[in-house]
Every structure is written in C-alpha cells, then in structure tokens.
PDB file of C-alpha atoms and ligand atoms in Angstrom:
ATOM      1  CA  MET A 667     -33.974  32.107 111.532  1.00 94.00           C
ATOM      2  CA  LEU A 668     -34.299  28.937 113.392  1.00 97.00           C
ATOM      3  CA  THR A 669     -35.769  28.180 116.872  1.00 98.00           C
ATOM      4  CA  ILE A 670     -34.934  25.075 118.856  1.00 98.00           C
ATOM      5  CA  ALA A 671     -36.609  23.903 122.301  1.00 98.00           C
ATOM      6  CA  HIS A 672     -34.028  22.187 124.218  1.00 98.00           C
ATOM      7  CA  LEU A 673     -35.626  19.814 126.762  1.00 98.00           C
ATOM      8  CA  SER A 674     -33.910  17.561 129.110  1.00 98.00           C
ATOM      9  CA  ASP A 675     -34.330  14.653 131.766  1.00 98.00           C
ATOM     10  CA  LEU A 676     -38.078  14.403 131.321  1.00 98.00           C
ATOM     11  CA  HIS A 677     -37.937  11.233 133.845  1.00 98.00           C
ATOM     12  CA  PHE A 678     -41.193   9.658 132.936  1.00 98.00           C
ATOM     13  CA  GLY A 679     -42.060   7.551 135.872  1.00 97.00           C
ATOM     14  CA  ARG A 680     -41.143  10.583 138.325  1.00 96.00           C
ATOM     15  CA  LEU A 681     -43.036  13.352 137.152  1.00 95.00           C
ATOM     16  CA  GLN A 682     -43.801  16.707 138.847  1.00 91.00           C
ATOM     17  CA  ALA A 683     -47.643  16.726 138.863  1.00 89.00           C
ATOM     18  CA  GLY A 684     -49.219  18.580 135.976  1.00 92.00           C
ATOM     19  CA  VAL A 685     -46.064  19.701 134.392  1.00 97.00           C
ATOM     20  CA  VAL A 686     -46.192  17.533 131.323  1.00 97.00           C
ATOM     21  CA  GLN A 687     -49.571  18.801 129.983  1.00 96.00           C
ATOM     22  CA  ARG A 688     -48.597  22.522 130.410  1.00 97.00           C
ATOM     23  CA  LEU A 689     -45.239  21.777 128.804  1.00 98.00           C
ATOM     24  CA  SER A 690     -47.032  20.189 125.816  1.00 98.00           C
ATOM     25  CA  GLY A 691     -49.269  23.408 125.394  1.00 97.00           C
ATOM     26  CA  ASP A 692     -46.373  25.628 126.144  1.00 98.00           C
ATOM     27  CA  LEU A 693     -44.425  24.069 123.112  1.00 98.00           C
ATOM     28  CA  GLN A 694     -47.448  23.883 120.916  1.00 98.00           C
ATOM     29  CA  GLN A 695     -47.702  27.970 121.564  1.00 97.00           C
ATOM     30  CA  VAL A 696     -43.931  28.453 121.031  1.00 97.00           C
ATOM     31  CA  ALA A 697     -43.872  26.107 118.003  1.00 98.00           C
ATOM     32  CA  PRO A 698     -40.174  25.569 117.597  1.00 98.00           C
ATOM     33  CA  ASP A 699     -38.598  24.243 114.364  1.00 98.00           C
ATOM     34  CA  LEU A 700     -37.000  21.518 116.299  1.00 98.00           C
ATOM     35  CA  THR A 701     -37.420  20.040 119.901  1.00 98.00           C
ATOM     36  CA  VAL A 702     -34.266  18.622 121.238  1.00 98.00           C
ATOM     37  CA  ILE A 703     -34.308  15.940 124.086  1.00 98.00           C
ATOM     38  CA  SER A 704     -31.035  15.488 125.621  1.00 98.00           C
ATOM     39  CA  GLY A 705     -31.616  12.271 127.408  1.00 98.00           C
ATOM     40  CA  ASP A 706     -33.268  10.640 130.579  1.00 98.00           C
ATOM     41  CA  LEU A 707     -36.594  10.447 129.078  1.00 98.00           C
ATOM     42  CA  THR A 708     -37.414   7.616 131.639  1.00 98.00           C
ATOM     43  CA  GLN A 709     -36.692   6.960 135.242  1.00 96.00           C
ATOM     44  CA  HIS A 710     -35.917   3.343 135.166  1.00 94.00           C
ATOM     45  CA  GLY A 711     -35.909   2.465 131.452  1.00 95.00           C
ATOM     46  CA  ARG A 712     -39.291   0.730 131.937  1.00 94.00           C
ATOM     47  CA  ARG A 713     -41.657  -0.040 129.091  1.00 95.00           C
ATOM     48  CA  ARG A 714     -44.539   1.938 130.419  1.00 97.00           C
ATOM     49  CA  GLU A 715     -42.073   5.010 131.097  1.00 97.00           C
ATOM     50  CA  PHE A 716     -41.028   4.640 127.461  1.00 98.00           C
ATOM     51  CA  CYS A 717     -44.734   4.530 126.230  1.00 98.00           C
ATOM     52  CA  ALA A 718     -45.584   7.721 128.197  1.00 98.00           C
ATOM     53  CA  ALA A 719     -42.545   9.520 126.812  1.00 98.00           C
ATOM     54  CA  ARG A 720     -43.512   8.449 123.326  1.00 98.00           C
ATOM     55  CA  HIS A 721     -47.055   9.778 123.762  1.00 98.00           C
ATOM     56  CA  PHE A 722     -45.498  13.060 124.770  1.00 98.00           C
ATOM     57  CA  ILE A 723     -43.312  13.005 121.683  1.00 98.00           C
ATOM     58  CA  ASN A 724     -46.301  12.169 119.445  1.00 98.00           C
ATOM     59  CA  GLY A 725     -47.767  15.454 120.602  1.00 97.00           C
ATOM     60  CA  LEU A 726     -44.737  17.705 119.844  1.00 98.00           C
ATOM     61  CA  PRO A 727     -45.226  20.383 117.236  1.00 97.00           C
ATOM     62  CA  GLY A 728     -42.742  19.688 114.162  1.00 90.00           C
ATOM     63  CA  ALA A 729     -39.482  17.905 114.159  1.00 98.00           C
ATOM     64  CA  TRP A 730     -37.764  16.416 117.100  1.00 98.00           C
ATOM     65  CA  LEU A 731     -34.555  14.834 118.006  1.00 98.00           C
ATOM     66  CA  SER A 732     -33.691  12.785 120.914  1.00 98.00           C
ATOM     67  CA  VAL A 733     -30.469  10.817 122.543  1.00 98.00           C
ATOM     68  CA  PRO A 734     -30.580   8.275 125.514  1.00 98.00           C
ATOM     69  CA  GLY A 735     -29.325   9.255 128.887  1.00 97.00           C
ATOM     70  CA  ASN A 736     -28.176   6.964 131.622  1.00 96.00           C
ATOM     71  CA  HIS A 737     -31.840   6.401 132.974  1.00 96.00           C
ATOM     72  CA  ASP A 738     -32.950   4.992 129.789  1.00 96.00           C
ATOM     73  CA  LEU A 739     -31.115   1.907 130.272  1.00 94.00           C
ATOM     74  CA  PRO A 740     -32.865  -1.158 132.037  1.00 85.00           C
ATOM     75  CA  ARG A 741     -32.062  -0.546 135.795  1.00 78.00           C
ATOM     76  CA  ILE A 742     -33.310  -3.884 137.353  1.00 74.00           C
ATOM     77  CA  ASN A 743     -32.913  -6.595 134.652  1.00 76.00           C
ATOM     78  CA  LEU A 744     -29.117  -6.681 134.501  1.00 75.00           C
ATOM     79  CA  LEU A 745     -29.109  -9.456 131.761  1.00 78.00           C
ATOM     80  CA  GLU A 746     -31.115  -7.146 129.334  1.00 79.00           C
ATOM     81  CA  ARG A 747     -28.779  -4.069 130.623  1.00 74.00           C
ATOM     82  CA  PHE A 748     -25.770  -5.995 129.467  1.00 75.00           C
ATOM     83  CA  THR A 749     -27.085  -7.795 126.346  1.00 80.00           C
ATOM     84  CA  GLU A 750     -29.569  -5.308 124.594  1.00 86.00           C
ATOM     85  CA  PRO A 751     -29.353  -2.225 126.626  1.00 89.00           C
ATOM     86  CA  PHE A 752     -30.953   0.270 124.140  1.00 95.00           C
ATOM     87  CA  ALA A 753     -33.615  -2.143 122.847  1.00 95.00           C
ATOM     88  CA  ARG A 754     -36.571  -0.523 124.461  1.00 96.00           C
ATOM     89  CA  TYR A 755     -35.260   3.136 123.673  1.00 97.00           C
ATOM     90  CA  ARG A 756     -34.899   1.888 120.057  1.00 97.00           C
ATOM     91  CA  ARG A 757     -38.287   0.145 119.689  1.00 97.00           C
ATOM     92  CA  LEU A 758     -40.343   2.878 121.551  1.00 98.00           C
ATOM     93  CA  ILE A 759     -38.519   6.244 121.039  1.00 98.00           C
ATOM     94  CA  GLY A 760     -36.465   5.765 117.810  1.00 97.00           C
ATOM     95  CA  PRO A 761     -33.972   3.229 116.194  1.00 97.00           C
ATOM     96  CA  ASP A 762     -31.210   5.783 115.649  1.00 97.00           C
ATOM     97  CA  LEU A 763     -29.068   6.447 118.805  1.00 96.00           C
ATOM     98  CA  CYS A 764     -27.011   9.049 117.074  1.00 94.00           C
ATOM     99  CA  PRO A 765     -29.530  11.097 114.941  1.00 98.00           C
ATOM    100  CA  VAL A 766     -28.785  13.772 112.572  1.00 98.00           C
ATOM    101  CA  TRP A 767     -31.103  16.725 111.737  1.00 98.00           C
ATOM    102  CA  ARG A 768     -30.545  18.936 108.758  1.00 97.00           C
ATOM    103  CA  HIS A 769     -32.017  22.420 108.243  1.00 96.00           C
ATOM    104  CA  ASP A 770     -31.116  25.343 105.939  1.00 95.00           C
ATOM    105  CA  GLU A 771     -29.531  27.132 108.978  1.00 95.00           C
ATOM    106  CA  ALA A 772     -28.214  24.319 111.140  1.00 97.00           C
ATOM    107  CA  VAL A 773     -26.953  20.742 111.221  1.00 98.00           C
ATOM    108  CA  VAL A 774     -27.680  18.889 114.483  1.00 98.00           C
ATOM    109  CA  VAL A 775     -26.030  15.712 115.363  1.00 98.00           C
ATOM    110  CA  GLY A 776     -27.006  13.305 118.437  1.00 98.00           C
ATOM    111  CA  VAL A 777     -24.511  11.241 120.406  1.00 98.00           C
ATOM    112  CA  ASN A 778     -25.340   8.558 122.825  1.00 98.00           C
ATOM    113  CA  THR A 779     -23.027   8.806 125.980  1.00 97.00           C
ATOM    114  CA  ALA A 780     -24.893   6.483 128.105  1.00 96.00           C
ATOM    115  CA  ARG A 781     -22.984   3.333 128.787  1.00 91.00           C
ATOM    116  CA  SER A 782     -24.443   0.079 130.453  1.00 77.00           C
ATOM    117  CA  PHE A 783     -21.421  -0.288 132.602  1.00 67.00           C
ATOM    118  CA  GLY A 784     -18.006   1.335 133.071  1.00 65.00           C
ATOM    119  CA  PRO A 785     -14.646   0.670 134.978  1.00 60.00           C
ATOM    120  CA  HIS A 786     -16.222   2.476 138.325  1.00 62.00           C
ATOM    121  CA  TRP A 787     -18.996   1.901 140.735  1.00 61.00           C
ATOM    122  CA  ASN A 788     -21.381   4.486 139.266  1.00 65.00           C
ATOM    123  CA  TRP A 789     -22.720   3.470 135.905  1.00 73.00           C
ATOM    124  CA  ALA A 790     -24.460   6.746 135.508  1.00 84.00           C
ATOM    125  CA  HIS A 791     -21.381   8.450 134.069  1.00 87.00           C
ATOM    126  CA  GLY A 792     -21.148   8.929 130.546  1.00 94.00           C
ATOM    127  CA  ARG A 793     -18.453   8.591 127.676  1.00 95.00           C
ATOM    128  CA  ILE A 794     -17.878   9.745 124.170  1.00 97.00           C
ATOM    129  CA  SER A 795     -15.934   7.442 122.079  1.00 96.00           C
ATOM    130  CA  ARG A 796     -13.418   8.191 119.217  1.00 97.00           C
ATOM    131  CA  GLY A 797     -15.872   6.643 116.851  1.00 97.00           C
ATOM    132  CA  GLN A 798     -18.447   9.022 117.736  1.00 98.00           C
ATOM    133  CA  VAL A 799     -16.449  11.986 117.625  1.00 98.00           C
ATOM    134  CA  ARG A 800     -15.423  10.601 113.987  1.00 98.00           C
ATOM    135  CA  HIS A 801     -19.038  10.555 113.266  1.00 98.00           C
ATOM    136  CA  VAL A 802     -19.665  13.996 114.389  1.00 98.00           C
ATOM    137  CA  ALA A 803     -16.774  15.260 112.310  1.00 98.00           C
ATOM    138  CA  GLU A 804     -17.863  13.458 109.134  1.00 98.00           C
ATOM    139  CA  VAL A 805     -21.347  14.915 109.480  1.00 98.00           C
ATOM    140  CA  MET A 806     -20.043  18.499 110.165  1.00 97.00           C
ATOM    141  CA  ALA A 807     -17.665  18.102 107.111  1.00 96.00           C
ATOM    142  CA  SER A 808     -20.799  18.247 105.010  1.00 94.00           C
ATOM    143  CA  ALA A 809     -22.080  21.254 106.523  1.00 96.00           C
ATOM    144  CA  SER A 810     -22.112  24.562 104.728  1.00 95.00           C
ATOM    145  CA  PRO A 811     -20.084  27.483 106.368  1.00 92.00           C
ATOM    146  CA  HIS A 812     -23.304  29.542 107.251  1.00 93.00           C
ATOM    147  CA  GLN A 813     -24.951  26.637 109.019  1.00 96.00           C
ATOM    148  CA  THR A 814     -24.781  26.577 112.876  1.00 97.00           C
ATOM    149  CA  ARG A 815     -23.385  23.271 114.075  1.00 97.00           C
ATOM    150  CA  ILE A 816     -24.919  21.555 117.173  1.00 98.00           C
ATOM    151  CA  VAL A 817     -24.146  18.435 119.108  1.00 98.00           C
ATOM    152  CA  VAL A 818     -26.537  16.837 121.501  1.00 98.00           C
ATOM    153  CA  ALA A 819     -25.333  14.460 124.035  1.00 98.00           C
ATOM    154  CA  HIS A 820     -26.798  13.602 127.521  1.00 98.00           C
ATOM    155  CA  HIS A 821     -23.591  14.045 129.706  1.00 98.00           C
ATOM    156  CA  PRO A 822     -22.158  17.332 130.130  1.00 97.00           C
ATOM    157  CA  PHE A 823     -18.944  18.837 128.799  1.00 96.00           C
ATOM    158  CA  VAL A 824     -18.743  21.648 131.308  1.00 94.00           C
ATOM    159  CA  ALA A 825     -19.464  21.868 135.109  1.00 92.00           C
ATOM    160  CA  PRO A 826     -21.650  24.583 136.603  1.00 90.00           C
ATOM    161  CA  GLU A 827     -19.777  27.283 138.288  1.00 87.00           C
ATOM    162  CA  ILE A 828     -21.195  26.379 141.692  1.00 85.00           C
ATOM    163  CA  ARG A 829     -20.224  22.649 141.367  1.00 87.00           C
ATOM    164  CA  PRO A 830     -16.881  22.508 139.526  1.00 89.00           C
ATOM    165  CA  ASP A 831     -16.295  19.088 141.229  1.00 90.00           C
ATOM    166  CA  LEU A 832     -19.036  17.388 139.223  1.00 91.00           C
ATOM    167  CA  ARG A 833     -17.946  14.457 136.896  1.00 91.00           C
ATOM    168  CA  LEU A 834     -18.303  15.299 133.218  1.00 95.00           C
ATOM    169  CA  VAL A 835     -18.415  13.069 130.120  1.00 95.00           C
ATOM    170  CA  GLY A 836     -15.459  10.693 129.756  1.00 94.00           C
ATOM    171  CA  GLY A 837     -13.400  11.374 126.502  1.00 95.00           C
ATOM    172  CA  ARG A 838     -14.310  14.927 126.567  1.00 94.00           C
ATOM    173  CA  LYS A 839     -10.857  16.546 125.973  1.00 93.00           C
ATOM    174  CA  ALA A 840     -10.331  14.742 122.568  1.00 94.00           C
ATOM    175  CA  ALA A 841     -13.831  15.341 121.607  1.00 96.00           C
ATOM    176  CA  THR A 842     -13.986  18.966 122.289  1.00 94.00           C
ATOM    177  CA  GLU A 843     -10.686  19.561 120.378  1.00 92.00           C
ATOM    178  CA  GLN A 844     -12.020  17.788 117.272  1.00 94.00           C
ATOM    179  CA  PHE A 845     -15.312  19.786 117.782  1.00 95.00           C
ATOM    180  CA  ALA A 846     -13.659  22.822 117.761  1.00 92.00           C
ATOM    181  CA  ARG A 847     -11.557  21.827 114.655  1.00 92.00           C
ATOM    182  CA  CYS A 848     -14.840  21.076 112.806  1.00 93.00           C
ATOM    183  CA  GLY A 849     -16.491  24.289 113.680  1.00 93.00           C
ATOM    184  CA  VAL A 850     -18.994  22.914 116.216  1.00 96.00           C
ATOM    185  CA  ASP A 851     -20.760  26.031 117.739  1.00 96.00           C
ATOM    186  CA  VAL A 852     -22.839  24.556 120.454  1.00 97.00           C
ATOM    187  CA  ILE A 853     -23.188  21.329 122.700  1.00 98.00           C
ATOM    188  CA  LEU A 854     -26.686  20.751 124.264  1.00 98.00           C
ATOM    189  CA  SER A 855     -26.897  18.551 127.266  1.00 98.00           C
ATOM    190  CA  GLY A 856     -28.559  17.743 130.598  1.00 98.00           C
ATOM    191  CA  HIS A 857     -28.030  15.072 133.310  1.00 97.00           C
ATOM    192  CA  PHE A 858     -27.138  17.496 136.305  1.00 95.00           C
ATOM    193  CA  HIS A 859     -30.803  18.905 136.385  1.00 96.00           C
ATOM    194  CA  VAL A 860     -29.234  22.623 136.238  1.00 95.00           C
ATOM    195  CA  GLY A 861     -29.314  24.942 133.461  1.00 95.00           C
ATOM    196  CA  TYR A 862     -26.308  27.282 132.558  1.00 95.00           C
ATOM    197  CA  ALA A 863     -24.399  28.077 129.437  1.00 95.00           C
ATOM    198  CA  ALA A 864     -20.665  28.347 129.395  1.00 93.00           C
ATOM    199  CA  PRO A 865     -17.851  28.357 126.842  1.00 91.00           C
ATOM    200  CA  VAL A 866     -15.794  25.017 126.630  1.00 90.00           C
ATOM    201  CA  THR A 867     -12.252  25.512 127.067  1.00 77.00           C
ATOM    202  CA  HIS A 868     -10.049  23.343 124.569  1.00 70.00           C
ATOM    203  CA  GLU A 869      -6.686  23.497 123.228  1.00 68.00           C
ATOM    204  CA  ALA A 870      -7.627  23.591 119.513  1.00 65.00           C
ATOM    205  CA  ALA A 871      -8.810  27.133 118.615  1.00 59.00           C
ATOM    206  CA  PRO A 872      -8.191  27.583 114.879  1.00 60.00           C
ATOM    207  CA  ASP A 873      -9.396  31.142 114.895  1.00 70.00           C
ATOM    208  CA  GLY A 874     -10.541  31.910 118.458  1.00 73.00           C
ATOM    209  CA  HIS A 875     -13.524  29.639 117.771  1.00 81.00           C
ATOM    210  CA  VAL A 876     -15.882  29.624 120.653  1.00 87.00           C
ATOM    211  CA  LEU A 877     -17.635  26.270 121.499  1.00 92.00           C
ATOM    212  CA  LEU A 878     -20.588  26.764 123.836  1.00 95.00           C
ATOM    213  CA  ALA A 879     -22.050  24.203 126.247  1.00 97.00           C
ATOM    214  CA  ILE A 880     -25.833  24.755 127.011  1.00 98.00           C
ATOM    215  CA  GLN A 881     -27.198  22.822 129.779  1.00 97.00           C
ATOM    216  CA  ALA A 882     -30.974  22.385 130.434  1.00 98.00           C
ATOM    217  CA  SER A 883     -32.587  21.663 133.720  1.00 97.00           C
ATOM    218  CA  THR A 884     -35.021  18.951 134.026  1.00 98.00           C
ATOM    219  CA  ALA A 885     -38.201  19.737 132.263  1.00 98.00           C
ATOM    220  CA  THR A 886     -40.679  17.744 133.990  1.00 98.00           C
ATOM    221  CA  SER A 887     -39.291  15.613 136.727  1.00 97.00           C
ATOM    222  CA  SER A 888     -39.666  15.934 140.571  1.00 95.00           C
ATOM    223  CA  ARG A 889     -35.817  15.364 140.967  1.00 91.00           C
ATOM    224  CA  VAL A 890     -35.014  19.192 140.682  1.00 91.00           C
ATOM    225  CA  ARG A 891     -31.856  20.050 142.074  1.00 82.00           C
ATOM    226  CA  GLY A 892     -32.191  23.646 143.191  1.00 77.00           C
ATOM    227  CA  ASP A 893     -33.080  24.874 139.957  1.00 86.00           C
ATOM    228  CA  GLY A 894     -36.624  23.936 139.317  1.00 93.00           C
ATOM    229  CA  ASN A 895     -38.239  22.757 136.157  1.00 97.00           C
ATOM    230  CA  ALA A 896     -37.372  24.625 133.041  1.00 98.00           C
ATOM    231  CA  TYR A 897     -36.542  24.253 129.162  1.00 98.00           C
ATOM    232  CA  ASN A 898     -34.390  26.451 126.916  1.00 98.00           C
ATOM    233  CA  LEU A 899     -35.773  28.171 123.969  1.00 98.00           C
ATOM    234  CA  LEU A 900     -32.885  28.896 121.558  1.00 98.00           C
ATOM    235  CA  THR A 901     -32.903  31.222 118.550  1.00 97.00           C
ATOM    236  CA  PHE A 902     -30.362  30.904 115.962  1.00 96.00           C
ATOM    237  CA  ASP A 903     -30.171  33.942 113.388  1.00 94.00           C
ATOM    238  CA  GLY A 904     -26.904  33.888 111.323  1.00 89.00           C
ATOM    239  CA  PRO A 905     -24.061  34.326 113.996  1.00 88.00           C
ATOM    240  CA  ARG A 906     -26.140  35.362 116.696  1.00 94.00           C
ATOM    241  CA  ILE A 907     -27.684  32.868 119.295  1.00 95.00           C
ATOM    242  CA  ASP A 908     -30.280  33.837 121.877  1.00 97.00           C
ATOM    243  CA  LEU A 909     -31.242  31.945 124.951  1.00 98.00           C
ATOM    244  CA  GLN A 910     -34.596  32.088 126.712  1.00 98.00           C
ATOM    245  CA  ILE A 911     -35.183  30.093 129.947  1.00 98.00           C
ATOM    246  CA  ARG A 912     -38.797  29.023 130.203  1.00 98.00           C
ATOM    247  CA  ARG A 913     -39.344  28.175 134.013  1.00 97.00           C
ATOM    248  CA  TRP A 914     -42.279  26.302 135.631  1.00 97.00           C
ATOM    249  CA  ARG A 915     -43.850  28.823 138.033  1.00 95.00           C
ATOM    250  CA  ASP A 916     -47.235  29.269 139.362  1.00 93.00           C
ATOM    251  CA  GLY A 917     -48.725  26.425 137.161  1.00 95.00           C
ATOM    252  CA  ARG A 918     -47.258  27.583 133.789  1.00 96.00           C
ATOM    253  CA  PHE A 919     -43.934  27.982 131.982  1.00 97.00           C
ATOM    254  CA  GLU A 920     -42.899  31.483 132.346  1.00 97.00           C
ATOM    255  CA  PRO A 921     -40.916  32.945 129.713  1.00 96.00           C
ATOM    256  CA  GLY A 922     -37.544  34.536 130.970  1.00 95.00           C
ATOM    257  CA  PRO A 923     -35.633  37.322 129.484  1.00 94.00           C
ATOM    258  CA  MET A 924     -33.914  36.652 126.048  1.00 93.00           C
ATOM    259  CA  ARG A 925     -30.352  36.547 126.657  1.00 94.00           C
ATOM    260  CA  ARG A 926     -27.798  36.847 123.791  1.00 94.00           C
ATOM    261  CA  ILE A 927     -25.154  34.323 124.186  1.00 90.00           C
ATOM    262  CA  ARG A 928     -23.144  34.699 121.116  1.00 87.00           C
TER     263      ARG A 928
HETATM  264 FE1  FE2 B1483     -31.397  13.082 134.757  1.00 50.24          FE
HETATM  265 FE1  FE2 B1484     -28.749  11.463 133.597  1.00 50.24          FE
END
C-alpha cells in the first residue's frame, strides 16, 4: 500500500491565516509515503515566498515531489522572466523541473507545464511539449506492470463539470493519447483551485484503460474559488485507488469520507 498527499497551489505570499501550521501538523499525523505539490508554490515568484515554501517543505514527513506552476515565474522582472524563468525555483525548491520518484508500488513523474510567455495575452496558460511527453513515456517504459503510473503537472487536463469552458493545458490531446498507451493511471494537477476527479477522454484506449485526472483545491491560499482550502489524500493498493479530501474547517483539516475512485 502507498499513500500520497496531493497538495496544490500553496501560494506563499497570499496565505489563509493559520492554515500552513495546521497543514504541517496534519501531514505529520497522516505521514504519507510521498507529498506531491502540483505547482504555484508562491504568489509572485519572489525570493521570500520561495524561502517560506522551502521552510514548509523542510518540515514535511518523508519524501516529496514538486513541479512549478505559472505563479512560480518572476512576475514583475520581465528580463528575469525571459532569461532565467525558473532560476529561483531551481535554487530554492529543487534543481529538477521534471522530477521522478520511484517506489515498489508506483512511479511518479513530474512535468513542468508553466511557460514564461505564449502566443496569447494570458501567460498563465500552460503547455506540455512533445519532448516532455516522450520523457514520461521513457520513464514509464521502465515501470513494472504492478506499479501505479502517476504524472504530476500544474495545469489541468480535464475541466470541472460546473465550468467546462475553462482552458486546459495545451498539447493535451497528444499527451493523453501517449499517456494512455504507456499505461499512465493518474494525472495529479491544480491551477483552478477546485478539487475533483474525472476520467480523461482520449482516442487511444488499448484495453479500455482509464486515465484519471485528479485535481486538488488550493491547500493554503486565500485565493479560494468557492471550494475552500483542502488537499487530497490518495491510497493506492494494487489496482484500487481511494481518495479522501481533507478540508480546512473550523481551524483544522477535517478528513472527508474515503471514496473508491478505481
Ligand atoms: Fe494557483
Ligand atoms: Fe496556476
């Protein structure tokens, strides 16, 4: 059995009062095998925000894996944004923007979908490149059949039911088809600050393989969008995946019901 705490959109620099300390305590109690942070660790990509995020990460129990989000790029200093967009993230969080974590029961691959600019006005949009998809496929090719295959990316692959109009990660069609072919089971993302789980529709379903997208709300930020602060606790046991949402309520993270999602 393997447990993963899936946190997203911490946004150090714009925190909900009192939440970070309680979250650290809750994670100590839950003691997951791995804590995943699916991007937007900071609000403006400032040094002091990254230092605070790093301090939080240092207090995590066990292993952790993180990818950058669109907010982790320098927002004010455009020269820095274009010349070395991930320098601060690399220095203060981790040098690897596409980290891999291996465990007897799972292989987890992070993908950096944040971009410093794009051919549109909103640079918050994300993209997955063909090279990144190839990298995921190469890592997954070395996984054994009984290992759960997990991808972590900040930008979502599936929209929430209530907002089907929201823009998803660019390049997702080719990516999800390749993910399905190489047996990816789950994609963990954030960005919308809304938590939900849904199957990803794709055209490559070799044996009816279901690729699940699991979104986490913002764990600690005051930028809640109707969903409140929460994080996901995932339990992987053979082919079974259970999801529990732990919501911030009355000054603590309250465990919700355990839901079997596969
Ligand atoms: Fe965010
Ligand atoms: Fe974001």
